[in-house]
Amino acid sequence: MNIILLGPPGAGKGTQASRLMADRGMVQLSTGDMLRAAVKSGSPVGLKAKSVMEAGELVSDEIVSGIIGERLDMSDTANGVIFDGYPRTAAQAEQLDELLEARGRMLDHVIELSVDEDALVDRIVGRYTCAKCGEGYHDHYKQPKVAGVCDVCGSTEFKRRPDDNAETVRTRMVEYRAKTAPILPIYEARGLVARVDGMADIDQVTQAIEAILDGK
Ligand code: AP5
């Protein structure tokens, strides 16, 4: 099964994708995570992407579709893929169709996380992750059980994304409204879109997504 999680920054795409990975053995393909890894490694893609991401703008369609195509060729994607943060433009949606068709695969669901944009700045600005294992936390909504210690790996080091500040978040939302939201009708016309209330509790959002994947 191949699905797209669609929603503005902070809607909960990454949170839900990691739960689906753990529950269903699907692989999360987050273009944001892949680009951040490229920036960290200082690769040519990373050098091009760094300032664009820090400004909250979109990296070029060719770069992101290129990295998705390479990733789809890896064998661990055979059980199914969760596209998280991709596609983000009409051109990327077309490129994804081509990438899947060339590999004899198809899209099963496009799940839109509907959210109240006013709540998203708070969600994003309060977000941080474990520097060692990447587990996600939030200043208010998801704190470690023992303050300052990662629940998963016990590390005491945490980090925040450089683009998780109020000003950049607003640019990311403008980009979402202008370039990403308009791709929904493409998938609606194919009967692939299901909407989930992304303002519900994290567990309830997971249950709603699982029900869609189970055809309930
Ligand atoms: P990317 O990394 O994809 O960022 P994003 O889309 O802005 O999404 P986020 O990761 O910020 O949010 P999320 O929806 O995953 O929310 P999360 O689960 O963490 O992209 C970053 C940049 O890379 C882009 O700006 C662009 O420059 C570039 N890029 C990436 N892909 C690209 C592409 N395809 N084309 C071009 N450029 C691209 O949740 C947020 C917080 O809220 C967490 O703390 C979480 O604990 C909390 N939370 C989640 N759900 C709930 C809930 N239901 N209730 C309460 N709190 C919740």
Short mmCIF file of C-alpha atoms and ligand atoms in Angstrom, two decimals:
data_model
loop_
_atom_site.label_atom_id
_atom_site.label_comp_id
_atom_site.label_asym_id
_atom_site.label_seq_id
_atom_site.Cartn_x
_atom_site.Cartn_y
_atom_site.Cartn_z
CA MET A 1 0.00 0.00 0.00
CA ASN A 2 1.32 3.43 -0.95
CA ILE A 3 -0.16 6.50 0.70
CA ILE A 4 0.37 10.25 0.83
CA LEU A 5 -0.02 12.21 4.08
CA LEU A 6 -0.93 15.74 3.12
CA GLY A 7 -1.29 18.76 5.38
CA PRO A 8 0.34 22.07 6.27
CA PRO A 9 3.50 22.34 8.38
CA GLY A 10 2.84 20.97 11.86
CA ALA A 11 -0.32 19.08 10.84
CA GLY A 12 1.18 15.87 12.26
CA LYS A 13 2.41 14.11 9.09
CA GLY A 14 5.73 13.04 10.60
CA THR A 15 4.13 12.01 13.90
CA GLN A 16 1.59 9.78 12.16
CA ALA A 17 4.07 8.41 9.60
CA SER A 18 6.36 7.11 12.35
CA ARG A 19 3.43 5.36 14.01
CA LEU A 20 2.40 3.71 10.74
CA MET A 21 5.98 2.55 10.24
CA ALA A 22 6.02 0.93 13.66
CA ASP A 23 2.52 -0.60 13.32
CA ARG A 24 2.51 -1.71 9.68
CA GLY A 25 6.08 -2.05 8.48
CA MET A 26 5.55 0.66 5.89
CA VAL A 27 8.48 2.94 5.10
CA GLN A 28 8.26 6.69 5.71
CA LEU A 29 9.67 8.75 2.84
CA SER A 30 9.96 12.27 4.24
CA THR A 31 11.52 14.66 1.76
CA GLY A 32 12.09 17.09 4.64
CA ASP A 33 14.14 14.46 6.56
CA MET A 34 16.06 13.47 3.41
CA LEU A 35 16.89 17.10 2.63
CA ARG A 36 17.98 17.75 6.23
CA ALA A 37 20.29 14.71 6.00
CA ALA A 38 21.72 16.10 2.75
CA VAL A 39 22.30 19.51 4.38
CA LYS A 40 24.04 17.84 7.34
CA SER A 41 26.31 15.79 5.07
CA GLY A 42 27.21 18.84 2.97
CA SER A 43 26.36 17.00 -0.28
CA PRO A 44 25.70 19.01 -3.50
CA VAL A 45 21.92 18.62 -2.94
CA GLY A 46 22.34 19.79 0.66
CA LEU A 47 24.33 22.84 -0.39
CA LYS A 48 21.53 23.85 -2.78
CA ALA A 49 18.74 23.13 -0.29
CA LYS A 50 20.11 24.74 2.90
CA SER A 51 19.22 28.42 2.40
CA VAL A 52 15.92 27.58 0.67
CA MET A 53 14.79 25.47 3.64
CA GLU A 54 15.94 28.04 6.18
CA ALA A 55 13.77 30.62 4.38
CA GLY A 56 10.76 28.26 4.48
CA GLU A 57 10.54 28.12 0.68
CA LEU A 58 10.32 25.02 -1.53
CA VAL A 59 13.34 23.18 -2.90
CA SER A 60 13.18 22.51 -6.68
CA ASP A 61 10.85 19.82 -8.01
CA GLU A 62 13.74 18.12 -9.84
CA ILE A 63 15.79 17.71 -6.66
CA VAL A 64 13.00 16.29 -4.50
CA SER A 65 11.54 14.00 -7.17
CA GLY A 66 15.09 12.81 -7.90
CA ILE A 67 15.67 11.77 -4.30
CA ILE A 68 12.25 10.12 -4.07
CA GLY A 69 12.94 8.12 -7.25
CA GLU A 70 16.27 6.87 -5.87
CA ARG A 71 14.64 5.94 -2.57
CA LEU A 72 11.80 4.02 -4.27
CA ASP A 73 14.39 1.78 -5.90
CA MET A 74 15.51 0.47 -2.51
CA SER A 75 14.09 -2.92 -1.56
CA ASP A 76 12.74 -1.89 1.86
CA THR A 77 9.96 0.08 0.14
CA ALA A 78 8.34 -3.11 -1.22
CA ASN A 79 5.83 -3.42 1.68
CA GLY A 80 4.49 0.06 1.13
CA VAL A 81 5.46 3.67 1.40
CA ILE A 82 4.16 6.69 3.29
CA PHE A 83 4.94 9.87 1.37
CA ASP A 84 5.39 12.55 4.04
CA GLY A 85 5.80 16.08 2.69
CA TYR A 86 5.82 14.94 -0.94
CA PRO A 87 4.36 15.79 -3.43
CA ARG A 88 4.12 19.50 -2.67
CA THR A 89 3.45 21.00 -6.12
CA ALA A 90 1.42 20.00 -9.19
CA ALA A 91 4.68 19.19 -10.99
CA GLN A 92 5.75 16.86 -8.15
CA ALA A 93 2.33 15.15 -8.25
CA GLU A 94 2.86 14.44 -11.97
CA GLN A 95 6.43 13.27 -11.35
CA LEU A 96 5.22 10.93 -8.61
CA ASP A 97 2.70 9.36 -11.02
CA GLU A 98 5.54 8.74 -13.46
CA LEU A 99 7.86 7.33 -10.78
CA LEU A 100 5.20 4.91 -9.53
CA GLU A 101 4.07 3.86 -13.00
CA ALA A 102 7.65 3.12 -14.06
CA ARG A 103 7.92 0.76 -11.07
CA GLY A 104 4.50 -0.90 -11.57
CA ARG A 105 3.13 0.64 -8.36
CA MET A 106 0.11 2.76 -7.57
CA LEU A 107 -1.27 5.14 -4.97
CA ASP A 108 -3.91 3.75 -2.61
CA HIS A 109 -4.85 6.72 -0.44
CA VAL A 110 -4.21 10.42 -0.03
CA ILE A 111 -4.96 11.32 3.58
CA GLU A 112 -5.43 14.99 4.31
CA LEU A 113 -4.88 16.09 7.89
CA SER A 114 -7.30 19.01 8.36
CA VAL A 115 -6.05 21.48 10.93
CA ASP A 116 -6.66 24.90 12.35
CA GLU A 117 -3.70 26.95 11.11
CA ASP A 118 -3.67 29.17 14.20
CA ALA A 119 -2.68 26.17 16.33
CA LEU A 120 0.19 25.17 14.07
CA VAL A 121 2.69 27.89 14.95
CA ASP A 122 2.44 26.80 18.58
CA ARG A 123 2.87 23.14 17.61
CA ILE A 124 5.94 23.83 15.51
CA VAL A 125 7.70 26.37 17.69
CA GLY A 126 7.36 23.99 20.69
CA ARG A 127 8.66 20.93 18.82
CA TYR A 128 12.04 19.27 19.46
CA THR A 129 13.62 15.87 18.91
CA CYS A 130 16.10 13.59 20.60
CA ALA A 131 19.52 14.35 19.08
CA LYS A 132 20.44 10.65 19.19
CA CYS A 133 17.39 8.61 18.06
CA GLY A 134 15.15 11.33 16.57
CA GLU A 135 12.11 10.67 18.80
CA GLY A 136 9.82 13.71 18.63
CA TYR A 137 8.68 15.76 21.64
CA HIS A 138 6.81 18.98 22.32
CA ASP A 139 7.14 21.59 25.09
CA HIS A 140 3.44 21.20 25.96
CA TYR A 141 1.88 18.25 24.10
CA LYS A 142 4.47 15.48 24.44
CA GLN A 143 7.13 15.77 27.12
CA PRO A 144 9.58 13.00 28.04
CA LYS A 145 8.37 10.90 31.00
CA VAL A 146 11.52 11.91 32.91
CA ALA A 147 12.36 15.57 32.26
CA GLY A 148 15.41 15.95 30.02
CA VAL A 149 15.76 12.20 29.25
CA CYS A 150 14.61 10.60 25.98
CA ASP A 151 11.93 7.92 26.60
CA VAL A 152 13.30 5.75 23.80
CA CYS A 153 17.10 5.80 24.06
CA GLY A 154 17.88 7.60 27.34
CA SER A 155 19.87 10.37 25.67
CA THR A 156 19.88 13.77 27.38
CA GLU A 157 20.59 15.75 24.21
CA PHE A 158 17.79 17.31 22.19
CA LYS A 159 17.64 19.59 19.16
CA ARG A 160 15.30 21.99 17.36
CA ARG A 161 15.03 22.59 13.61
CA PRO A 162 16.45 25.89 12.33
CA ASP A 163 13.22 26.51 10.32
CA ASP A 164 10.96 26.02 13.36
CA ASN A 165 10.60 29.70 14.23
CA ALA A 166 7.39 31.72 13.96
CA GLU A 167 8.50 33.82 10.96
CA THR A 168 9.66 30.88 8.82
CA VAL A 169 6.58 28.85 9.76
CA ARG A 170 4.39 31.58 8.29
CA THR A 171 6.31 31.46 5.00
CA ARG A 172 5.96 27.64 4.98
CA MET A 173 2.20 28.04 5.42
CA VAL A 174 1.97 30.55 2.57
CA GLU A 175 3.88 28.07 0.37
CA TYR A 176 1.48 25.29 1.41
CA ARG A 177 -1.61 27.33 0.59
CA ALA A 178 -0.24 28.58 -2.75
CA LYS A 179 1.46 25.45 -4.10
CA THR A 180 0.47 22.32 -2.17
CA ALA A 181 -3.24 22.70 -1.30
CA PRO A 182 -4.08 23.08 -5.04
CA ILE A 183 -2.92 19.50 -5.73
CA LEU A 184 -5.76 18.03 -3.62
CA PRO A 185 -8.36 18.33 -6.44
CA ILE A 186 -6.09 16.21 -8.68
CA TYR A 187 -6.42 13.33 -6.21
CA GLU A 188 -10.07 14.09 -5.37
CA ALA A 189 -10.93 13.59 -9.03
CA ARG A 190 -9.44 10.09 -8.75
CA GLY A 191 -11.44 9.29 -5.59
CA LEU A 192 -8.28 8.87 -3.49
CA VAL A 193 -8.73 11.56 -0.83
CA ALA A 194 -9.86 10.90 2.75
CA ARG A 195 -9.90 13.65 5.38
CA VAL A 196 -8.93 13.19 9.00
CA ASP A 197 -9.36 15.72 11.82
CA GLY A 198 -5.74 16.60 12.60
CA MET A 199 -6.81 18.67 15.62
CA ALA A 200 -7.92 15.55 17.48
CA ASP A 201 -5.69 13.85 20.03
CA ILE A 202 -2.61 12.14 18.46
CA ASP A 203 -3.97 8.62 19.25
CA GLN A 204 -7.36 9.44 17.76
CA VAL A 205 -5.72 10.70 14.56
CA THR A 206 -3.79 7.41 14.33
CA GLN A 207 -6.99 5.40 14.80
CA ALA A 208 -8.78 7.38 12.09
CA ILE A 209 -5.91 6.78 9.64
CA GLU A 210 -5.73 3.07 10.50
CA ALA A 211 -9.49 2.78 9.86
CA ILE A 212 -9.04 4.28 6.39
CA LEU A 213 -6.16 1.91 5.57
CA ASP A 214 -8.24 -1.04 6.82
CA GLY A 215 -11.17 0.04 4.63
CA LYS A 216 -13.49 0.48 7.65
P1 AP5 B 1 9.17 19.20 6.15
O1 AP5 B 1 10.20 18.58 6.99
O2 AP5 B 1 8.32 18.32 5.29
O3 AP5 B 1 8.28 20.13 7.05
P2 AP5 B 1 6.72 20.50 7.02
O4 AP5 B 1 5.87 20.03 5.91
O5 AP5 B 1 6.74 21.95 7.24
O6 AP5 B 1 6.15 19.63 8.09
P3 AP5 B 1 6.63 19.47 9.54
O7 AP5 B 1 7.68 18.43 9.66
O8 AP5 B 1 6.96 20.82 10.11
O9 AP5 B 1 5.27 19.05 10.23
P4 AP5 B 1 4.52 17.68 10.37
O10 AP5 B 1 3.19 17.77 9.67
O11 AP5 B 1 5.38 16.50 10.04
O12 AP5 B 1 4.20 17.75 11.93
P5 AP5 B 1 4.77 16.89 13.14
O13 AP5 B 1 4.26 15.49 13.08
O14 AP5 B 1 6.24 17.08 13.32
O15 AP5 B 1 9.84 20.26 5.15
C1 AP5 B 1 10.79 21.20 5.61
C2 AP5 B 1 11.31 22.00 4.43
O16 AP5 B 1 11.98 21.11 3.49
C3 AP5 B 1 10.26 22.71 3.59
O17 AP5 B 1 9.93 23.98 4.13
C4 AP5 B 1 10.99 22.81 2.23
O18 AP5 B 1 11.94 23.85 2.23
C5 AP5 B 1 11.72 21.49 2.14
N1 AP5 B 1 10.93 20.43 1.48
C6 AP5 B 1 10.52 19.26 2.06
N2 AP5 B 1 9.82 18.52 1.17
C7 AP5 B 1 9.77 19.25 0.02
C8 AP5 B 1 9.16 19.01 -1.25
N3 AP5 B 1 8.44 17.91 -1.51
N4 AP5 B 1 9.31 19.97 -2.20
C9 AP5 B 1 10.03 21.08 -1.97
N5 AP5 B 1 10.63 21.36 -0.79
C10 AP5 B 1 10.49 20.45 0.21
O19 AP5 B 1 3.99 17.62 14.35
C11 AP5 B 1 4.36 18.93 14.77
C12 AP5 B 1 4.29 19.02 16.32
O20 AP5 B 1 2.92 18.91 16.74
C13 AP5 B 1 5.06 17.89 17.02
O21 AP5 B 1 5.68 18.44 18.15
C14 AP5 B 1 3.97 16.90 17.45
O22 AP5 B 1 4.29 16.23 18.65
C15 AP5 B 1 2.76 17.80 17.61
N6 AP5 B 1 1.54 17.12 17.20
C16 AP5 B 1 1.36 16.33 16.10
N7 AP5 B 1 0.08 15.90 16.03
C17 AP5 B 1 -0.56 16.46 17.10
C18 AP5 B 1 -1.92 16.40 17.59
N8 AP5 B 1 -2.85 15.69 16.94
N9 AP5 B 1 -2.20 17.10 18.71
C19 AP5 B 1 -1.25 17.83 19.37
N10 AP5 B 1 0.04 17.92 18.96
C20 AP5 B 1 0.37 17.25 17.85
#
